[in-house]
Coordinates of N, CA and C in Angstrom, one line a residue:
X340 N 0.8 -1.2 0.0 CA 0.0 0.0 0.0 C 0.9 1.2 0.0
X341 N 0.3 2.1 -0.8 CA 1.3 3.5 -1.2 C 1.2 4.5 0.7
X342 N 2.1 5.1 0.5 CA 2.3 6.1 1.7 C 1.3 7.1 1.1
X343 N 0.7 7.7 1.7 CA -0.2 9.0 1.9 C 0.1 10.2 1.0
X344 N 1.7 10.2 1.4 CA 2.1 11.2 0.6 C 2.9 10.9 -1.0
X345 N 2.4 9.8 -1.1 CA 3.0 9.8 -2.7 C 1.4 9.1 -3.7
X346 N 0.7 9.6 -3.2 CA -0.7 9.4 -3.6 C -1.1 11.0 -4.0
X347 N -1.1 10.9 -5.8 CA -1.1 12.1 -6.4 C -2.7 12.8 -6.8
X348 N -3.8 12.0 -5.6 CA -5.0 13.0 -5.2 C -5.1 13.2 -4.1
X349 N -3.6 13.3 -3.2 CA -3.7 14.2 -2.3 C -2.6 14.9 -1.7
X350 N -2.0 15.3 -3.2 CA -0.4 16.2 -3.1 C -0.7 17.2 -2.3
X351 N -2.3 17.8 -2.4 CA -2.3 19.2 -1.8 C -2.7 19.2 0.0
X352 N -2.5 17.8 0.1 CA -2.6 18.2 1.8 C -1.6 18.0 2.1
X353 N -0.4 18.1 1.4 CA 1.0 17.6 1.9 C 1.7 18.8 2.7
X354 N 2.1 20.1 2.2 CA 1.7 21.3 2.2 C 1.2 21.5 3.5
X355 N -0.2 21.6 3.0 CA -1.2 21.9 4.1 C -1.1 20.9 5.5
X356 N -0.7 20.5 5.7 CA -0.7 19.6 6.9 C 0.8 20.2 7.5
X357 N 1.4 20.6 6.7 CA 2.7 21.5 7.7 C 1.8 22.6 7.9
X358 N 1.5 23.5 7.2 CA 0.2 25.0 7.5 C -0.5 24.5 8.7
X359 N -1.3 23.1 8.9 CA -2.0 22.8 10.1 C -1.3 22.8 10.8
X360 N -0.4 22.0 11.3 CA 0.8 22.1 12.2 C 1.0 23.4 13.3
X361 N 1.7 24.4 12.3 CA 2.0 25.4 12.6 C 1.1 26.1 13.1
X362 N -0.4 26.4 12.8 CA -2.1 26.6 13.0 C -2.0 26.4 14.4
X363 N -1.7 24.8 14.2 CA -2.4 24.7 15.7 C -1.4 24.5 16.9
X364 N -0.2 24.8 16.4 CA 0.8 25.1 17.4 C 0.4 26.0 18.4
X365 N -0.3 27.4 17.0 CA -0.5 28.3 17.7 C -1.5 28.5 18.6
X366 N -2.5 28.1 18.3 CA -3.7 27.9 18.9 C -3.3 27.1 20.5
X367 N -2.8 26.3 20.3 CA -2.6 25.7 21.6 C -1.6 26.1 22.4
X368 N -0.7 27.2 21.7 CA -0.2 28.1 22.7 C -1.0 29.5 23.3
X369 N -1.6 29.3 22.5 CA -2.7 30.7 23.0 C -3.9 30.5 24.3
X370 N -4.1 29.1 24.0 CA -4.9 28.3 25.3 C -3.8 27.7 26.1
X371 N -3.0 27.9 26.1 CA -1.5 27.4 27.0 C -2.4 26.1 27.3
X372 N -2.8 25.0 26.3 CA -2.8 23.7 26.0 C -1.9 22.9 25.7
X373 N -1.4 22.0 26.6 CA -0.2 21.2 26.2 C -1.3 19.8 25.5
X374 N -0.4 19.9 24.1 CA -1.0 18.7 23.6 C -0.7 17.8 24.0
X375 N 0.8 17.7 24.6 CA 1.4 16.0 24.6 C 1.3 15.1 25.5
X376 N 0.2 16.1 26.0 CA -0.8 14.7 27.3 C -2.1 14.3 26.9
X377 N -2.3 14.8 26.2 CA -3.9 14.5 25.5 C -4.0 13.2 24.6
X378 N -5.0 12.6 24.3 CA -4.9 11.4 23.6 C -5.6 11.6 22.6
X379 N -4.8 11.7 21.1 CA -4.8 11.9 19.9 C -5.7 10.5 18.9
X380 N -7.0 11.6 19.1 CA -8.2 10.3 18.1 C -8.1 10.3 16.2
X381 N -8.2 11.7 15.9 CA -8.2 11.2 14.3 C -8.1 13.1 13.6
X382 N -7.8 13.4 12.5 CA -7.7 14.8 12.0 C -8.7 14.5 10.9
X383 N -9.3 15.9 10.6 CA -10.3 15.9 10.2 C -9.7 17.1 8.6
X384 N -10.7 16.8 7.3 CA -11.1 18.0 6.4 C -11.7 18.4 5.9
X385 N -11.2 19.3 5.1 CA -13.4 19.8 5.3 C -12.8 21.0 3.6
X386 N -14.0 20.6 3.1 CA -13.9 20.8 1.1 C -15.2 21.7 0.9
X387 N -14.9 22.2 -0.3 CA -15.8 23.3 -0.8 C -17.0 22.8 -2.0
X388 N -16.4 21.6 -2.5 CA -16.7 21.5 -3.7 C -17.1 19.6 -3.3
X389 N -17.7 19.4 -3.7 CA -17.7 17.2 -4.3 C -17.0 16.9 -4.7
X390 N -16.6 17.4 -5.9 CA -15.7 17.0 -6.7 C -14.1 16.4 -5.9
X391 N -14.0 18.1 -5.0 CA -12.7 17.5 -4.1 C -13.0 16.8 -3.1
X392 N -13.7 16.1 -2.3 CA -13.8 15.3 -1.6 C -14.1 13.7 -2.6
X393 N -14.2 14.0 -3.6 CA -13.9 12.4 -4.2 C -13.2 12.3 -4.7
X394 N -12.1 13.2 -4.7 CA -11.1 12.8 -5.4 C -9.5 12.4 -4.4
X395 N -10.0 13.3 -2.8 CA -9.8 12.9 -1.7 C -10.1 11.3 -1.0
X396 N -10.9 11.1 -1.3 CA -11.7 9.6 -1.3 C -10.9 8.5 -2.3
X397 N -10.9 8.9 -3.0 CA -9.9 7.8 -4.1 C -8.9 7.7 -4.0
X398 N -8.3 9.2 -3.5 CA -6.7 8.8 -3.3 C -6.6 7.9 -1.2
X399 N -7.5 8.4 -0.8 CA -7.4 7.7 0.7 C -7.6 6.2 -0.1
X400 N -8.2 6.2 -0.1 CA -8.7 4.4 -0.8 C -7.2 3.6 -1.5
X401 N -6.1 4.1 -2.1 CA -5.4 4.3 -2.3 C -4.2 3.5 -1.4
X402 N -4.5 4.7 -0.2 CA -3.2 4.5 1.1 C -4.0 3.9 1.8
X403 N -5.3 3.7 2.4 CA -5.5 3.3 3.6 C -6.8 2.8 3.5
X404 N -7.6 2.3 4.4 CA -8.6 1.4 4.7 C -10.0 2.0 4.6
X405 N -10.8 2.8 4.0 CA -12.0 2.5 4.4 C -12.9 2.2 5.7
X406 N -13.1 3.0 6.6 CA -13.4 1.9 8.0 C -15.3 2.2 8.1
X407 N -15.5 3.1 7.6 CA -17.0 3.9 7.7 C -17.7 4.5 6.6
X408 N -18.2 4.1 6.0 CA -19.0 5.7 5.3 C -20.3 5.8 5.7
X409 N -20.7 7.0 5.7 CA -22.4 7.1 6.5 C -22.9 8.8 6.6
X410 N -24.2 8.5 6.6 CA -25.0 10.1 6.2 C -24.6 10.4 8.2
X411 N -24.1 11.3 8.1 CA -23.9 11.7 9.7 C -24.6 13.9 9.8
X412 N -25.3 14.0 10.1 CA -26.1 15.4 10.2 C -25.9 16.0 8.8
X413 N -26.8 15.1 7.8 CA -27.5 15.4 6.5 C -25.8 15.3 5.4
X414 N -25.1 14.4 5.5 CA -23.9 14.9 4.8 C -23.4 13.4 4.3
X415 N -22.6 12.8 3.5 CA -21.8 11.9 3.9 C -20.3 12.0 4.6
X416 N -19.5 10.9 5.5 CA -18.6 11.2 6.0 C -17.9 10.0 6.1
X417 N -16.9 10.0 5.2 CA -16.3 8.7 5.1 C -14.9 8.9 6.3
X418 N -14.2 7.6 6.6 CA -13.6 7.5 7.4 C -12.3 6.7 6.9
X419 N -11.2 6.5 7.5 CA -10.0 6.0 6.9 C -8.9 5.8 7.8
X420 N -8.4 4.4 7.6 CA -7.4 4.5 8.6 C -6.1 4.0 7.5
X421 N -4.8 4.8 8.4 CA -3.8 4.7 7.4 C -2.9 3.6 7.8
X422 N -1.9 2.7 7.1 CA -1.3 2.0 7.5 C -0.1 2.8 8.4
X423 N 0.3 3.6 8.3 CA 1.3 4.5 8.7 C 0.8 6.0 9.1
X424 N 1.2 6.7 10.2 CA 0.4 8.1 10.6 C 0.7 9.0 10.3
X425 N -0.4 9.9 10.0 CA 0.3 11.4 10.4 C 0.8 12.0 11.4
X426 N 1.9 13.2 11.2 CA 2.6 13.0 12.7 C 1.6 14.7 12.6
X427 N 1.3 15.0 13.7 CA 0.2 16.5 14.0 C 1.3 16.7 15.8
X428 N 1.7 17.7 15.3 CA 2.6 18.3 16.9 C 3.0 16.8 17.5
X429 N 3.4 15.9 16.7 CA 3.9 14.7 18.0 C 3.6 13.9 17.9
X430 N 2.0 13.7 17.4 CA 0.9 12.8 17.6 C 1.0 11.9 16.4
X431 N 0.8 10.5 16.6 CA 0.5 9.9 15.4 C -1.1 9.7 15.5
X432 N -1.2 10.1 14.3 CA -2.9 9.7 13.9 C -3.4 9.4 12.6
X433 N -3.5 8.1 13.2 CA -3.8 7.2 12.2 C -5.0 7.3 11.2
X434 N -6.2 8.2 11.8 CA -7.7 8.2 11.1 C -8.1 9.5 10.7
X435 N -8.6 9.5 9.4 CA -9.0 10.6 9.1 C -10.2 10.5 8.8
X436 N -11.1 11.6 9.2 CA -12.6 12.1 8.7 C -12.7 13.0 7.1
X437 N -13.3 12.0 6.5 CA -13.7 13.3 5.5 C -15.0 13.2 5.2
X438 N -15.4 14.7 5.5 CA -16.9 15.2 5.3 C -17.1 15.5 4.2
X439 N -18.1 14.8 3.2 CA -19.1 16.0 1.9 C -18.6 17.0 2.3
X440 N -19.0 18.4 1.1 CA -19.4 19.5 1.5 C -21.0 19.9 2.2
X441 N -21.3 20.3 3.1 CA -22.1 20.9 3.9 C -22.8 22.4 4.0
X442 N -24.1 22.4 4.1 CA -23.8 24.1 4.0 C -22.8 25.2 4.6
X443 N -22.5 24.9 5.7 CA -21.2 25.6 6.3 C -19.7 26.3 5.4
X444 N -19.4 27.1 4.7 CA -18.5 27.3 4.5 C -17.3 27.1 5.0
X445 N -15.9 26.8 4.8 CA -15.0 27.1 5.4 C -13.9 27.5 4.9
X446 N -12.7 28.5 5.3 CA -12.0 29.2 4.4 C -11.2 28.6 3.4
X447 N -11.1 27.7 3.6 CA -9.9 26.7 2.7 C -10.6 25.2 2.5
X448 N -9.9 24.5 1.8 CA -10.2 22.9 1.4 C -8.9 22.3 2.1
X449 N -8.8 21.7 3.3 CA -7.6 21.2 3.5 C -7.9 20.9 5.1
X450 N -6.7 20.4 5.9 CA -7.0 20.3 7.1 C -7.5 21.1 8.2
X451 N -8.5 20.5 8.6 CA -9.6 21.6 9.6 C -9.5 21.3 11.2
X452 N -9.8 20.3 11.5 CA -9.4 20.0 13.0 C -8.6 18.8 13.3
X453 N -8.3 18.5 14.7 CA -7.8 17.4 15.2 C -8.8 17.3 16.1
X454 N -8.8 16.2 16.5 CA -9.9 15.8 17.9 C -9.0 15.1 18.8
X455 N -9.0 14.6 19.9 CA -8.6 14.4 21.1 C -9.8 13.4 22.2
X456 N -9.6 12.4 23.0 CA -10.1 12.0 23.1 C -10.2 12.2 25.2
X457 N -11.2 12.7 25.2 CA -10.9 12.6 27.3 C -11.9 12.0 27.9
X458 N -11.6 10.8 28.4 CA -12.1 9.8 28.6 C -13.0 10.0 30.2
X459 N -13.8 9.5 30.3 CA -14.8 9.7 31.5 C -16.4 10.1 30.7
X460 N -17.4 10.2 31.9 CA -18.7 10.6 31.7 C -18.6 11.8 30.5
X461 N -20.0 11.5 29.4 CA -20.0 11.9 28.7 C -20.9 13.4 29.1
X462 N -21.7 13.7 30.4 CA -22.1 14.5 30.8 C -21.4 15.3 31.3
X463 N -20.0 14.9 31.8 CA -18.4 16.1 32.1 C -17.5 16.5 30.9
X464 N -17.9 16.4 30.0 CA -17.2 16.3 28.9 C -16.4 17.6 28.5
X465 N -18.2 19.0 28.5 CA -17.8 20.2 28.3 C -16.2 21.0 29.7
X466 N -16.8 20.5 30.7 CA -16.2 20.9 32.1 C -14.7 20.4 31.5
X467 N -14.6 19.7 31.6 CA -13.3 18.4 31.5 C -12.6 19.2 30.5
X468 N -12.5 19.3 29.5 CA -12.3 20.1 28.4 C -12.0 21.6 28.8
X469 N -13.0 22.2 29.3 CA -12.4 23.5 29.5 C -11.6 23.9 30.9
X470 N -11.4 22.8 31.4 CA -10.5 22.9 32.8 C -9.0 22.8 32.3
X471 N -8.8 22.5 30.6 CA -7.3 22.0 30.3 C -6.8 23.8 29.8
X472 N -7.7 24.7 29.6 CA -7.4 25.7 29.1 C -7.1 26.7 30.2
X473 N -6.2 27.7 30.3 CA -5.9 28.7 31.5 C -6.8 29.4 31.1
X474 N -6.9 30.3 32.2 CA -7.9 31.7 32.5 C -7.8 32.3 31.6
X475 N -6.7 33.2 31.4 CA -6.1 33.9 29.8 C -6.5 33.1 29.0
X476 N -6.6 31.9 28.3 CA -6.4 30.9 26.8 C -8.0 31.4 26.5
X477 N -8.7 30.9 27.9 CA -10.5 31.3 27.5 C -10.7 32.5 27.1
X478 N -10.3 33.7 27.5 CA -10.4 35.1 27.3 C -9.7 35.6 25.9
X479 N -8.8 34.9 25.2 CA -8.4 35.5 24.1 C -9.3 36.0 23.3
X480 N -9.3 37.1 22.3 CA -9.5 37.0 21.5 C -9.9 36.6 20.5
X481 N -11.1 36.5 19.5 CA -10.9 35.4 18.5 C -10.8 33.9 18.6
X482 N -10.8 34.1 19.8 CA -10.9 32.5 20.2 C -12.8 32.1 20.3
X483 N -13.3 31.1 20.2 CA -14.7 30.5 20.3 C -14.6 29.2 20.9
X484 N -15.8 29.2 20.9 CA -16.1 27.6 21.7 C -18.0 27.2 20.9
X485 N -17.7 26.0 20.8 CA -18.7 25.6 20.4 C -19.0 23.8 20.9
X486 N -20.2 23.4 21.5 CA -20.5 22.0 21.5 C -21.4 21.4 20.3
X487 N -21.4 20.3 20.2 CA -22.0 19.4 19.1 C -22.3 18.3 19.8
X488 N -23.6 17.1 19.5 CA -23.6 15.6 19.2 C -23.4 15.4 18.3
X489 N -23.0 15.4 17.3 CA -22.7 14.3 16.1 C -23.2 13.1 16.2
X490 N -24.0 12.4 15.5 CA -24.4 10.8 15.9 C -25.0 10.0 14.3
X491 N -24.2 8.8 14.0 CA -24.8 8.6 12.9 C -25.9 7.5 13.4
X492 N -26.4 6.8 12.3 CA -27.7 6.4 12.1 C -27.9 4.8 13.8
X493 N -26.8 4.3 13.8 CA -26.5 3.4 14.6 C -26.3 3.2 15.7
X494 N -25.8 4.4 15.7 CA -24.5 4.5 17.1 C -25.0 4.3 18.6
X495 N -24.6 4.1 19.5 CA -24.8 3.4 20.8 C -24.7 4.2 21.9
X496 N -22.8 5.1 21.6 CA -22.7 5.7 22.4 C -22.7 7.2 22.4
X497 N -23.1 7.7 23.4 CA -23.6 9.3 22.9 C -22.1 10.3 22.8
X498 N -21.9 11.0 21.9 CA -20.4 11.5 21.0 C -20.7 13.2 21.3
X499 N -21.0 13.7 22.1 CA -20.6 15.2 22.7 C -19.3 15.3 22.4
X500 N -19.5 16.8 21.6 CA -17.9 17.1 21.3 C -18.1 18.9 22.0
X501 N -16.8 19.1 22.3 CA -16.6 20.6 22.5 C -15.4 21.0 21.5
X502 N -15.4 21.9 20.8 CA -14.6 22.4 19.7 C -14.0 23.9 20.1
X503 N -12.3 24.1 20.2 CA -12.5 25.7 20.3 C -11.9 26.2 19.2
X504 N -11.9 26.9 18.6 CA -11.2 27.1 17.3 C -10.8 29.1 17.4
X505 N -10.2 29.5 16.1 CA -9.6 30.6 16.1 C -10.0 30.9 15.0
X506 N -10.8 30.1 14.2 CA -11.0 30.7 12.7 C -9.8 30.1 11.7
X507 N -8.9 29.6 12.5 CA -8.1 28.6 11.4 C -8.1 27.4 11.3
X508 N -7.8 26.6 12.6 CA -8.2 25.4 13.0 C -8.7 25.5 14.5
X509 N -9.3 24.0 14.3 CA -10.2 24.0 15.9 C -9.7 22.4 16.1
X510 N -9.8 22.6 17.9 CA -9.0 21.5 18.3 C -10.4 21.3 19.0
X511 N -11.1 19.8 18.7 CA -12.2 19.4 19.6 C -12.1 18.1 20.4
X512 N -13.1 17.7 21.7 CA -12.4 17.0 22.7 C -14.0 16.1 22.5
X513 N -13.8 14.2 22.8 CA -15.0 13.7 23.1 C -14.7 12.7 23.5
X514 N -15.9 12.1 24.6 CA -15.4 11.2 25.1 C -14.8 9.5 24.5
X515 N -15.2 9.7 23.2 CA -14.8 8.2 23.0 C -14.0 8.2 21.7
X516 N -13.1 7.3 21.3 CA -12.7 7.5 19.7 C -13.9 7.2 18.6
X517 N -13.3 7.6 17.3 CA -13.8 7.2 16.5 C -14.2 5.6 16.1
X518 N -13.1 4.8 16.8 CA -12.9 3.3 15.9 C -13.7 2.5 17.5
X519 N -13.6 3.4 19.0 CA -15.0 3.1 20.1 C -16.2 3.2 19.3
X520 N -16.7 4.6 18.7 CA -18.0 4.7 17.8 C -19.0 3.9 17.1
X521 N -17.5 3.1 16.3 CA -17.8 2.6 15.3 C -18.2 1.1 15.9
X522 N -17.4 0.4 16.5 CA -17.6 -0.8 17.3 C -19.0 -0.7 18.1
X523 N -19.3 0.5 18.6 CA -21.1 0.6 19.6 C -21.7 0.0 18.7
X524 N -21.5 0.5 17.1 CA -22.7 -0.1 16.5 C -23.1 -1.5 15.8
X525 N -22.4 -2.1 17.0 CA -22.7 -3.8 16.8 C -22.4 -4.4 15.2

């Protein structure tokens, strides 16, 4: 199976995944969030057009596994795991999300978040999450916060996410992985 990066429908996240990098360096120095205790679930992207998301799809298909596809909040969202990871500040992560396009705009076609996984009640989820950020990190600026369920048609376990982002990337936190998710649903 080809490596990720010599799979020529997806030269343009090669690039862009150093731009993410650097993105969310910053980001998580701004919430004086140390990533390298957190436990690294899967990176996410997010497209303007169909076209680029199947062409994204073919070349994943390419390097890595297929683990999911499914209408998840009116969209499709295929899923992928690579034989070999991406490295994101440190982290290997093996799974990637890729969403349809959605009504939501977003500035670019390329890498959009990372997620992180904090394990416990899914009812402390928001708390838990915003206890990793200092006083200052909440107050910045341009900084946001936003919660979600996400849940596809099957699923078992309930998937609360809290997302904070800056407008370039967003780092979101939930209690279970993607490949826990996927196993709930029998």
């Amino acid at each position: 199976m080809k490596k990720w990066q010599d799979v020529e429908q997806l030269q343009d996240l090669i690039d862009d995944l150093v731009h993410f990098n650097q993105a969310l360096a910053l980001l998580a120095d701004r919430l004086s969030l140390d990533l390298a205790v957190l436990e690294a679930d899967h990176i996410a992207l997010r497209c303007q057009q169909v076209s680029t998301a199947e062409r994204w799809r073919s070349g994943f298909l390419q390097c890595g596994t297929l683990l999911s596809e499914k209408i998840i909040n009116a969209r499709p969202i295929a899923l992928f795991e690579l034989p070999l990871p991406l490295d994101v500040q440190g982290k290997d992560i093996y799974v990637i999300e890729l969403p349809w396009p959605g009504e939501k705009r977003y500035r670019h076609d390329g890498w959009e978040h990372v997620e992180f996984v904090l394990r416990g009640e899914a009812e402390s989820l928001g708390q838990r999450a915003m206890a990793l950020f200092s006083d200052t990190g909440l107050i910045q600026p341009g900084i946001s916060f936003k919660t979600s369920a996400p849940r596809g048609e099957c699923e078992r376990l309930p998937n609360p996410t809290l997302g904070v982002t800056d407008g370039e990337v967003t780092i979101k936190f939930h209690p279970w992985s993607l490949k826990e998710i996927l196993a709930s649903e029998g």
